[in-house]
XYZ file of C-alpha atoms in Angstrom:
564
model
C -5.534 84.117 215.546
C -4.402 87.681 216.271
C -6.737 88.066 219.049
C -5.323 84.548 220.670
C -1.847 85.807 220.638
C -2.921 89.243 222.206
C -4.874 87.777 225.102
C -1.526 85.669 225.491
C 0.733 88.204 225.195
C -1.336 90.341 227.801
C -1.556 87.539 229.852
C 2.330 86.941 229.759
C 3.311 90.614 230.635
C -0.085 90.465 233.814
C 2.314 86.965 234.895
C 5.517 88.832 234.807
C 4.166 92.069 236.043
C 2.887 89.977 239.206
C 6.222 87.741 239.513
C 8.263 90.948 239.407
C 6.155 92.733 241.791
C 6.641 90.303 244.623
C 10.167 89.791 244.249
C 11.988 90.573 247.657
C 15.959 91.779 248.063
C 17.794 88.361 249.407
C 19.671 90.844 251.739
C 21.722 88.750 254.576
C 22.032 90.660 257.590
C 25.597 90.834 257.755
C 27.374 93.669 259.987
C 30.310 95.429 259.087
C 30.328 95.188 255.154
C 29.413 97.767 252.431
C 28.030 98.275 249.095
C 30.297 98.921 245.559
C 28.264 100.506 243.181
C 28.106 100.279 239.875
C 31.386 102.366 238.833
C 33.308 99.963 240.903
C 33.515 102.635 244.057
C 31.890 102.586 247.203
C 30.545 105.532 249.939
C 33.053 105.528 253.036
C 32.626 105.219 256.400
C 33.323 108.691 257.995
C 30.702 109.200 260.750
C 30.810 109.338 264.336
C 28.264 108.214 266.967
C 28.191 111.859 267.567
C 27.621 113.062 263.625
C 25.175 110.695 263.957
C 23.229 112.474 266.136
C 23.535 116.115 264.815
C 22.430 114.277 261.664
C 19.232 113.459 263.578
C 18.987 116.793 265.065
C 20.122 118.872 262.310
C 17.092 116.860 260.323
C 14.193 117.184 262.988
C 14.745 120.616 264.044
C 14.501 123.950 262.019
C 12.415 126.989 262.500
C 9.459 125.148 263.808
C 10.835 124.859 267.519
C 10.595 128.791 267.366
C 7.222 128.514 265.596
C 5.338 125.509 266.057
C 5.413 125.680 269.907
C 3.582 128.985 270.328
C 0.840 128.256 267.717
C -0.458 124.906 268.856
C 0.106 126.255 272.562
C -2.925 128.956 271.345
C -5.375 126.073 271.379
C -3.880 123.493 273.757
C -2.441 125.957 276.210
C 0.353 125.237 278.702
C -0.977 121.463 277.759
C 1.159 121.963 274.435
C 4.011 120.430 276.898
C 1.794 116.926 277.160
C 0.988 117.444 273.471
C 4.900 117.719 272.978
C 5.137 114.353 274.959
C 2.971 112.240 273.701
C 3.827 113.366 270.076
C 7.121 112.430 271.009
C 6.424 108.910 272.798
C 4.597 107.864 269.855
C 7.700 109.106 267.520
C 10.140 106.965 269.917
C 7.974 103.704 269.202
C 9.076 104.124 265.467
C 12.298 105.338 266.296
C 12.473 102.094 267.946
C 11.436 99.958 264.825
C 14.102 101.740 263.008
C 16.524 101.185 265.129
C 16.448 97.679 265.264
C 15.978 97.217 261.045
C 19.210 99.897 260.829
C 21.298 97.424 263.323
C 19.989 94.391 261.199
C 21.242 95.754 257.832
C 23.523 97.976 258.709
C 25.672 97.930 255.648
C 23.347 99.270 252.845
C 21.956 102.747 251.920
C 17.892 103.071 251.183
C 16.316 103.476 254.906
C 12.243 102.289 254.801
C 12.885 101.457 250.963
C 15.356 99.099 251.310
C 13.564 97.201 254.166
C 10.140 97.267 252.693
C 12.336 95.787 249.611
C 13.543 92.335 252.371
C 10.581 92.302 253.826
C 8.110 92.427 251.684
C 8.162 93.373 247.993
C 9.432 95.250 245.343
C 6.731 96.734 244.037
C 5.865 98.378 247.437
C 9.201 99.297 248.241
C 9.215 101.493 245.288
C 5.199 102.407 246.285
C 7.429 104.039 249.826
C 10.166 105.163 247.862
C 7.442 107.087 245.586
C 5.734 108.445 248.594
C 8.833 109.478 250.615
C 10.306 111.346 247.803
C 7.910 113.279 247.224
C 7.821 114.397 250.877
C 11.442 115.348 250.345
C 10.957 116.895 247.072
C 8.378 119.637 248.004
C 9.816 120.213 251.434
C 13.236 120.571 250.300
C 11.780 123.634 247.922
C 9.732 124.669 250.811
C 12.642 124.942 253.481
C 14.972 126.706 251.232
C 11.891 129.758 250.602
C 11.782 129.739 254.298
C 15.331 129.888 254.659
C 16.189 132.210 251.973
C 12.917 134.579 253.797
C 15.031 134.850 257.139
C 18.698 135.273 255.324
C 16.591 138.151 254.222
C 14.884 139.338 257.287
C 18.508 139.206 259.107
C 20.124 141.439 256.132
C 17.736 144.096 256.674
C 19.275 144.450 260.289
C 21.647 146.141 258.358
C 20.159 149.557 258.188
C 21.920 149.626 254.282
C 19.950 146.709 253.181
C 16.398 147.855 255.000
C 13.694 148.231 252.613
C 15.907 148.037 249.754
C 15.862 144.219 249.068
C 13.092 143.584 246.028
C 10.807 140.436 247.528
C 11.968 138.746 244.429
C 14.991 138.553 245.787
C 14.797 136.592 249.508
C 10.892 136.730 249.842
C 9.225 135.194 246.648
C 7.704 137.237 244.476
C 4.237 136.191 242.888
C 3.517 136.316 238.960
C 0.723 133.928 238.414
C -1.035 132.168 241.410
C 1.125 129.089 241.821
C 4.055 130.508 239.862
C 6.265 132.611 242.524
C 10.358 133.768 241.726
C 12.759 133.354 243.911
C 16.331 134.154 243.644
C 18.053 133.756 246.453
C 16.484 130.558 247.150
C 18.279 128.500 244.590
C 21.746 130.239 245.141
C 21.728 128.511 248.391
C 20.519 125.094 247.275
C 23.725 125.758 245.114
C 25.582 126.197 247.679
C 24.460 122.973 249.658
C 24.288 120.983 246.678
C 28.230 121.493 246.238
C 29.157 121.252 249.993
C 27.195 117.749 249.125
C 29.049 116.900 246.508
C 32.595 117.751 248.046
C 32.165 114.409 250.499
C 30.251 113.441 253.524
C 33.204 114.729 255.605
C 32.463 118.183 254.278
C 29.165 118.051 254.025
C 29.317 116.816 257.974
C 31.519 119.637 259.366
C 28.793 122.061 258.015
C 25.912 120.288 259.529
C 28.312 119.752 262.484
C 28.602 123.655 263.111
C 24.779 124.681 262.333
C 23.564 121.897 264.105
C 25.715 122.938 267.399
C 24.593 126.280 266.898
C 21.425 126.110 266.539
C 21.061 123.484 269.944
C 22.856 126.390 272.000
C 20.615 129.386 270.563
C 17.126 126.760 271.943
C 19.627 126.492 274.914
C 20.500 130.227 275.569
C 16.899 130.957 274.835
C 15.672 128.217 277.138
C 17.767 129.184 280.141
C 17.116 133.140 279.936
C 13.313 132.577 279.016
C 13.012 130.501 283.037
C 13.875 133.587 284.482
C 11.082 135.608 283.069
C 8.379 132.319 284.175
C 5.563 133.419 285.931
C 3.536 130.012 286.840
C 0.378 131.165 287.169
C 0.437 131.215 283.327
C -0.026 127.471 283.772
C -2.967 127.952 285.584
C -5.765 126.149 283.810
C -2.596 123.678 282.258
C -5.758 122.216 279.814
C -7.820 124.915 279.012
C -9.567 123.755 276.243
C -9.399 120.033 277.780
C -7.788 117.116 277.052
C -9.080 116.648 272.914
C -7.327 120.134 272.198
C -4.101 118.547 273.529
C -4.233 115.125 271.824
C -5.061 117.394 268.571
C -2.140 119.270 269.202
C -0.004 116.277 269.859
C -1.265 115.324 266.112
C -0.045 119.016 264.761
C 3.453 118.414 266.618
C 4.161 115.034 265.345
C 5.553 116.147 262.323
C 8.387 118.565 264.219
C 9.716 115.573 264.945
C 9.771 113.587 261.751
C 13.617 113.406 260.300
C 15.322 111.297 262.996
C 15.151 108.689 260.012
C 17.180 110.117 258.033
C 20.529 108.555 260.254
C 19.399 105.197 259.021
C 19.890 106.269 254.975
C 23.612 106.919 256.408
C 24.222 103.282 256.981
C 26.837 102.904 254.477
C 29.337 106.031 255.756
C 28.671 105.739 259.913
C 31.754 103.927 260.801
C 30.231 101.812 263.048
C 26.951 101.106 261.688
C 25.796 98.399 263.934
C 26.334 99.992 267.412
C 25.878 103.428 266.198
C 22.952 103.553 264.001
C 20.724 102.556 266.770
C 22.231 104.969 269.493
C 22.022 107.782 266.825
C 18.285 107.101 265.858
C 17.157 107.352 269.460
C 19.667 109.308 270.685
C 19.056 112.432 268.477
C 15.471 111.740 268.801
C 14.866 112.350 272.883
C 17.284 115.338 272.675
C 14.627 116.722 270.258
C 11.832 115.765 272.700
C 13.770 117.657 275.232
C 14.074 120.373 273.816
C 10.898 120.884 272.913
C 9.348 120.544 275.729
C 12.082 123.030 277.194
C 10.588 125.628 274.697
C 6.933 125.008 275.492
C 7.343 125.678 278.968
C 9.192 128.898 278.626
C 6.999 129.894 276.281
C 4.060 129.213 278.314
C 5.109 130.273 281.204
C 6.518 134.043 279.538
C 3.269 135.148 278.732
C -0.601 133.744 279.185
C -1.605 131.191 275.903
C -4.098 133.767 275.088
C -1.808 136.574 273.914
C 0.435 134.426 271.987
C 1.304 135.307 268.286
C 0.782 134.103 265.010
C 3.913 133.803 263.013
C 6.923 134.394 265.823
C 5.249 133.444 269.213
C 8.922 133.264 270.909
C 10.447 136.407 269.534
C 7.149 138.324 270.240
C 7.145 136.708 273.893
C 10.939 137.859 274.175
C 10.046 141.491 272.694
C 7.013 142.154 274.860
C 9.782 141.190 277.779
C 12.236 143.985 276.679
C 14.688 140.998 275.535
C 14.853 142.478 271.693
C 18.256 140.989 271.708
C 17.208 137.442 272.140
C 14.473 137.765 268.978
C 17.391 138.569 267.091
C 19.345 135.896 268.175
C 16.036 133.384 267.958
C 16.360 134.627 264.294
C 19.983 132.968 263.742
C 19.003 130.392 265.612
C 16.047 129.562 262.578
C 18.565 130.272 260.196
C 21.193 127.405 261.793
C 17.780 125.326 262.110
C 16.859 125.431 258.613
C 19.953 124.838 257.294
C 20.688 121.550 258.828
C 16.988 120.347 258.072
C 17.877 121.151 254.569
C 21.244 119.929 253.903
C 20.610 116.903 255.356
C 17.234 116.427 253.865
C 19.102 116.544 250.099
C 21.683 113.938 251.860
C 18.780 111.630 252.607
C 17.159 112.143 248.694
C 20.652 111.319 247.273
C 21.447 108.069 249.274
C 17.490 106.790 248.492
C 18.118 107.359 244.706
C 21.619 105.697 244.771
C 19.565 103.048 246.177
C 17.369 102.669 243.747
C 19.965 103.206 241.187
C 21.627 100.079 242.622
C 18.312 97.947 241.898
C 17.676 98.973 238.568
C 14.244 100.843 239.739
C 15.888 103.878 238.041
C 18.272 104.617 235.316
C 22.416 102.940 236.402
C 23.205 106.329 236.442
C 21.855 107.346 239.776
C 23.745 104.326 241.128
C 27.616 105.774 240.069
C 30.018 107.530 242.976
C 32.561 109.580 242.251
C 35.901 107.814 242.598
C 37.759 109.956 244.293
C 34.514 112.128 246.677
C 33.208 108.807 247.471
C 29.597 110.547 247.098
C 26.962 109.813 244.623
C 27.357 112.950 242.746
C 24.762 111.980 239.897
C 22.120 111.366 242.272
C 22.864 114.655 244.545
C 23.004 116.850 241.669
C 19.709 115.799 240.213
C 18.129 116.592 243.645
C 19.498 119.717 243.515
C 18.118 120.196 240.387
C 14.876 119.430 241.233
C 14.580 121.839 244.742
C 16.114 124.660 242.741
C 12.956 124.346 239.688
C 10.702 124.177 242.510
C 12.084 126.659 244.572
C 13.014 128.944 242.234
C 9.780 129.238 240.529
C 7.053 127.868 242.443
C 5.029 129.013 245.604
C 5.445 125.644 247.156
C 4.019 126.611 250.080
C 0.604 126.305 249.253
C 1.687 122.510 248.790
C 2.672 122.319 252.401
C -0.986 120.665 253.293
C -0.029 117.350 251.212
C 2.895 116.974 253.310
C 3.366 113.967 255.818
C 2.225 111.463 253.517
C 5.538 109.599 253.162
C 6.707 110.234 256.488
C 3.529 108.491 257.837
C 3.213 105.999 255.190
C 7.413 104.975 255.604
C 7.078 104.484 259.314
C 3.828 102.517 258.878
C 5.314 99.810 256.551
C 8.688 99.874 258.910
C 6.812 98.989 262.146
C 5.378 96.138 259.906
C 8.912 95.039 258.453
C 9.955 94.278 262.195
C 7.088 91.788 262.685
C 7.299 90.507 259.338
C 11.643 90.114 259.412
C 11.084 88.393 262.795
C 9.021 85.374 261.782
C 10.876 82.357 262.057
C 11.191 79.787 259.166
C 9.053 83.132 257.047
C 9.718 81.167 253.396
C 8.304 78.023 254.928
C 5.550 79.539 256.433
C 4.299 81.208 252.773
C 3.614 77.699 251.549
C 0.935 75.922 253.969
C -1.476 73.297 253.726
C -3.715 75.226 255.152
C -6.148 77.277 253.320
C -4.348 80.422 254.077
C -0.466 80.765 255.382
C 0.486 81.409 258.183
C 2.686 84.835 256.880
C -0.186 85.547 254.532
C -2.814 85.691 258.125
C -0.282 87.582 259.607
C -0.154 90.159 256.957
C -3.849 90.401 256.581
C -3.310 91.292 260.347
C -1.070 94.095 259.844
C -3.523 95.616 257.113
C -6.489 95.475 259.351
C -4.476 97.187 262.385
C -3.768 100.037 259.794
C -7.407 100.066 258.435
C -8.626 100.302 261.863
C -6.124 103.461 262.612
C -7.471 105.233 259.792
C -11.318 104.326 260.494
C -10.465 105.539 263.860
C -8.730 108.505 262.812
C -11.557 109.522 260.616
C -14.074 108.766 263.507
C -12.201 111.299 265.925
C -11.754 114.019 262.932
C -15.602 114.324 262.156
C -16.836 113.816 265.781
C -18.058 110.541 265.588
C -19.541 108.353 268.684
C -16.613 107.392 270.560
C -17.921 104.109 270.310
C -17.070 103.464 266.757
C -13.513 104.530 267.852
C -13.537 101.576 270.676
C -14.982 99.699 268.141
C -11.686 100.226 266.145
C -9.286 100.011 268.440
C -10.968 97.099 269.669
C -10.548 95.059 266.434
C -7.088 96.601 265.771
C -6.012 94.763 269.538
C -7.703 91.328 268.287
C -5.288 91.282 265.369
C -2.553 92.262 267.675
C -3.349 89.652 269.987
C -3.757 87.211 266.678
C -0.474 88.292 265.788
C 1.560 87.675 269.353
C -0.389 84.071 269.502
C -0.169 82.365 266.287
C 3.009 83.675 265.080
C 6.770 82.370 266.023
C 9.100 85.220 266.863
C 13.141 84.952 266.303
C 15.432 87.381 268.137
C 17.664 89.666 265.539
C 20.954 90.285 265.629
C 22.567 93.647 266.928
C 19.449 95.902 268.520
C 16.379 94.268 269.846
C 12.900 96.782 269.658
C 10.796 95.183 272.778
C 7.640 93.983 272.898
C 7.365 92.879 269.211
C 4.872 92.410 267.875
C 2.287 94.666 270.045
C 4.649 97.884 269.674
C 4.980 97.636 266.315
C 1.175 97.065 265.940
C 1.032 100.196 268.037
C 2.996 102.450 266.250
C 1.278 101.473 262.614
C -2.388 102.492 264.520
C -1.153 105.943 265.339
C 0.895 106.339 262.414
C -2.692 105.497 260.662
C -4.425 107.456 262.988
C -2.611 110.277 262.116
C -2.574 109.868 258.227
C -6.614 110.084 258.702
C -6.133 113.751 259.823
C -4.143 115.213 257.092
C -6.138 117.483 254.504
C -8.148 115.103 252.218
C -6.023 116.437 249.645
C -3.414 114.714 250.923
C -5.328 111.748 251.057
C -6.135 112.161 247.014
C -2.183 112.739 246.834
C -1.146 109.326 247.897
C -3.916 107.348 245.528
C -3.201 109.299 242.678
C 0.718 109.035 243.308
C 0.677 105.443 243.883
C -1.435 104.952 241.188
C 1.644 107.166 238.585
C 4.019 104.783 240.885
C 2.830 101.571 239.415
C 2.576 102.618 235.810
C 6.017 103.573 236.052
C 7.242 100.240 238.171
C 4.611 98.461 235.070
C 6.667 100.256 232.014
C 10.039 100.587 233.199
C 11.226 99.124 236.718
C 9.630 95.383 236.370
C 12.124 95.305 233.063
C 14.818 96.240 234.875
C 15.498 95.614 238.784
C 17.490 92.934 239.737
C 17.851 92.759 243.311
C 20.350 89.842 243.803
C 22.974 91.458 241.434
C 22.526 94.720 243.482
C 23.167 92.913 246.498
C 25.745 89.951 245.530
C 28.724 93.008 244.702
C 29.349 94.200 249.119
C 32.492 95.982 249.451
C 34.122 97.842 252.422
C 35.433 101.286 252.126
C 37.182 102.513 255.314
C 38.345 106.164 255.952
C 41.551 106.847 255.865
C 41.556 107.765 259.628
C 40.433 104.450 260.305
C 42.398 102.334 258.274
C 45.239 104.218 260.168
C 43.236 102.827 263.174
């Protein structure tokens, strides 16, 4: 008897455990409403088309312009430009994806989280969520070191401070292996972490300033690096040929991932629908621009060969008798990682206050302060976290595992723009057939992303090219399968073109790139998702509830625009 009410009890919590799972957010794509949480308060709506953007820059941007640049041009030589390019076109076709999910639900914090949650399923939404955080987690920790290393470097300009600042201090000191202190490291995620809390209006000035100064230092370093251009530096442009540039394009990918984060500020841009978009893109080709304004300079300053390791731009500057300009290249990182790291705690704060709002995590994530408008649970816990790690943890030796949820969030977003554009989707899940019609299209999807990765892991160990045709050959069958035999519907607000092929695009690189990660990042995101789901199994099946989340919209206007 006992063992007949264990295998049903068992098989009641497998039923509800697979019922809850697949539950989807009934989220209407409505325009200009917003979200009251559960204190009875709601964010506000304080940014501009043009905070927007800084928020895109501010995020994608940070030392790396001044670093990155120099050490992939080593291998792909003045080719780093192309590298830059095609990184960047392949960013735009996700920047596209989100742009057109962001105008769709425009009302609602939680980015890729909250759109994996519409268009597909709760238990993968939190799977992104998972994946993502993590991302911000360690890099948060990792920024602030880097940060709290040049605050450093710039203080022994001073000749007072010189050679008198203990590396426990600014530069991490390390005890045991993985265990490294840091002082000055927290004290600024302090700092941030209150500017947070303050508001978003605060919290935007700041990011507002940095970001601006940072874009003129790349600026003022562009324009006086052209005059010291000699082009026969670009003379062989592909020295290595054209695999060390698409490898480099694969290294520079991730200088451009954070353009994302203006879609978690749905809920405070004060006109989400038209802005969101704009902002998304917008900030995104300014980056590209940028970049590629760097690479040639750099480039074209001194031959790829003599390039340096850790500050290719100030050494290029030095060996030019421009001193001045290292220094300068130095604030300019300092701006850079600021803004990446400010509004990379914005970004964690909103996704938990998302969560909060579902009941994935504890109702306390979900409150905002009544008065700041911000979710001040949320941000401080963030804090909380970066500081631990930063604090006392070499998490730079973590770096490699990186990317995962970047890669993994823009994956599943490509597919939420096919999926969201079906027409008649609920209709389509029950068929006569033997298989759906929304069911054959996701099976699509998955074998587009399977044949990424198989190609991907064909180009890293030198395979026959012919198993990568083979790939890419299957990957355009099911993109071909999925333009034929599936009806499209046009969304409202911004339209991404050619969907579904771009989409289907974007997931194979986005794949394609995941396959050339460490492995250990690859171990990373199976043993993560597999923590994910015994936490969604114990706790967030028990207590989600989407439609409750969703059926309580409010609008909370700033008090500029109300006067409007």
């Amino acid at each position: 008897m006992r063992a007949d009410q264990s295998s049903v009890l068992t098989s009641s919590w497998f039923s509800h455990f697979w019922s809850s799972s697949l539950r989807s957010k009934p989220l209407s794509p409505v325009s200009e409403t917003s979200v009251r949480t559960n204190s009875g308060e709601g964010l506000v709506r304080r940014l501009s088309l043009f905070d927007l953007l800084l928020i895109g820059i501010g995020a994608s941007i940070g030392a790396g312009i001044f670093v990155v640049t120099g050490t992939v041009a080593k291998d792909a030589g003045p080719g780093v430009t192309i590298s830059f390019i095609v990184a960047g076109g392949c960013c735009v076709l996700n920047a596209l994806c989100y742009a057109e999910l962001a105008s769709r639900f425009p009302a609602v914090v939680g980015g890729a989280y909250l759109y994996t949650y519409s268009a597909f399923n709760e238990l993968t939404a939190f799977l992104v969520f998972s994946q993502l955080m993590l991302d911000y987690h360690i890099g948060a920790a990792s920024i602030a070191r880097s940060l709290a290393s040049y605050v450093v470097s710039l203080l022994e300009l001073i000749p007072l401070f010189k050679g008198n600042i203990p590396d426990w201090f600014g530069h991490g000191h390390e005890v045991l292996g993985a265990l490294s202190i840091n002082i000055l490291a927290p004290i600024l995620l302090v700092l941030l972490t209150i500017v947070l809390c303050r508001g978003v209006g605060e919290s935007s000035v700041l990011n507002s300033i940095m970001t601006i100064t940072k874009v003129i230092i790349v600026l003022f370093v562009i324009i006086v690096g052209a005059f010291e251009v000699d082009v026969s530096n670009w003379t062989p442009f592909a020295p290595n040929g054209a695999k060390s540039i698409l490898t480099g394009a694969t290294v520079v990918f991730f200088a451009y991932v954070g353009f994302d984060a203006v879609a978690n500020s749905a809920e405070e841009s004060k006109r989400p629908q038209r802005d969101l978009p704009l902002g998304i893109i917008g900030s995104l080709l300014i980056c590209v621009v940028l970049y590629v304004g760097v690479c040639l300079v750099i480039t074209g300053m001194v031959p790829y060969k003599f390039l340096g390791e850790d500050a290719p731009l100030a050494e290029a500057f030095t060996s030019k008798g421009l001193k001045y300009v290292s220094v300068l290249i130095s604030f300019g990182a300092v701006a850079g990682l600021t803004t990446t790291l400010l509004v990379g705690l914005y970004v964690q704060s909103r996704l938990y206050l998302g969560l909060g709002r579902d009941g994935l995590l504890p109702a306390i994530f979900a409150k905002v302060h009544p008065t700041r408008h911000t979710p001040v649970h949320s941000q401080v816990w963030v804090g909380i976290v970066a500081i631990i790690l930063a604090g006392l943890l070499n998490v730079r030796v973590l770096s490699h595992i990186l990317s995962v949820g970047a890669l993994t969030g823009y994956s599943v977003v490509s597919a939420c723009v096919v999926t969201l554009r079906w027409k008649d989707k609920t209709a389509s899940q029950v068929s006569t057939r033997w298989i759906s019609k929304s069911a054959e299209g996701i099976i699509c999807l998955l074998t587009i992303a399977c044949c990424g990765f198989a190609a991907g892991v064909f180009y890293r160990f030198g395979a026959s090219i012919v198993f990568m045709i083979l790939a890419a050959v299957i990957a355009i069958s099911c993109a071909a399968a999925l333009y034929l035999r599936q009806v499209y519907a046009d969304p409202p607000g911004f339209s991404c073109p050619g969907v579904p092929i771009l989409p289907a695009i974007s997931i194979f690189l986005n794949i394609f790139l995941f396959a050339q990660l460490h492995y250990e990042a690859w171990v990373r995101f199976v043993i993560l998702s597999i923590i994910t789901v015994g936490i969604y199994a114990f706790y967030g099946q028990y207590h989600a509830d989407p439609v409750s989340s969703n059926a309580s919209i409010i609008y909370h206007r700033a008090p500029a625009e109300e006067a409007e």
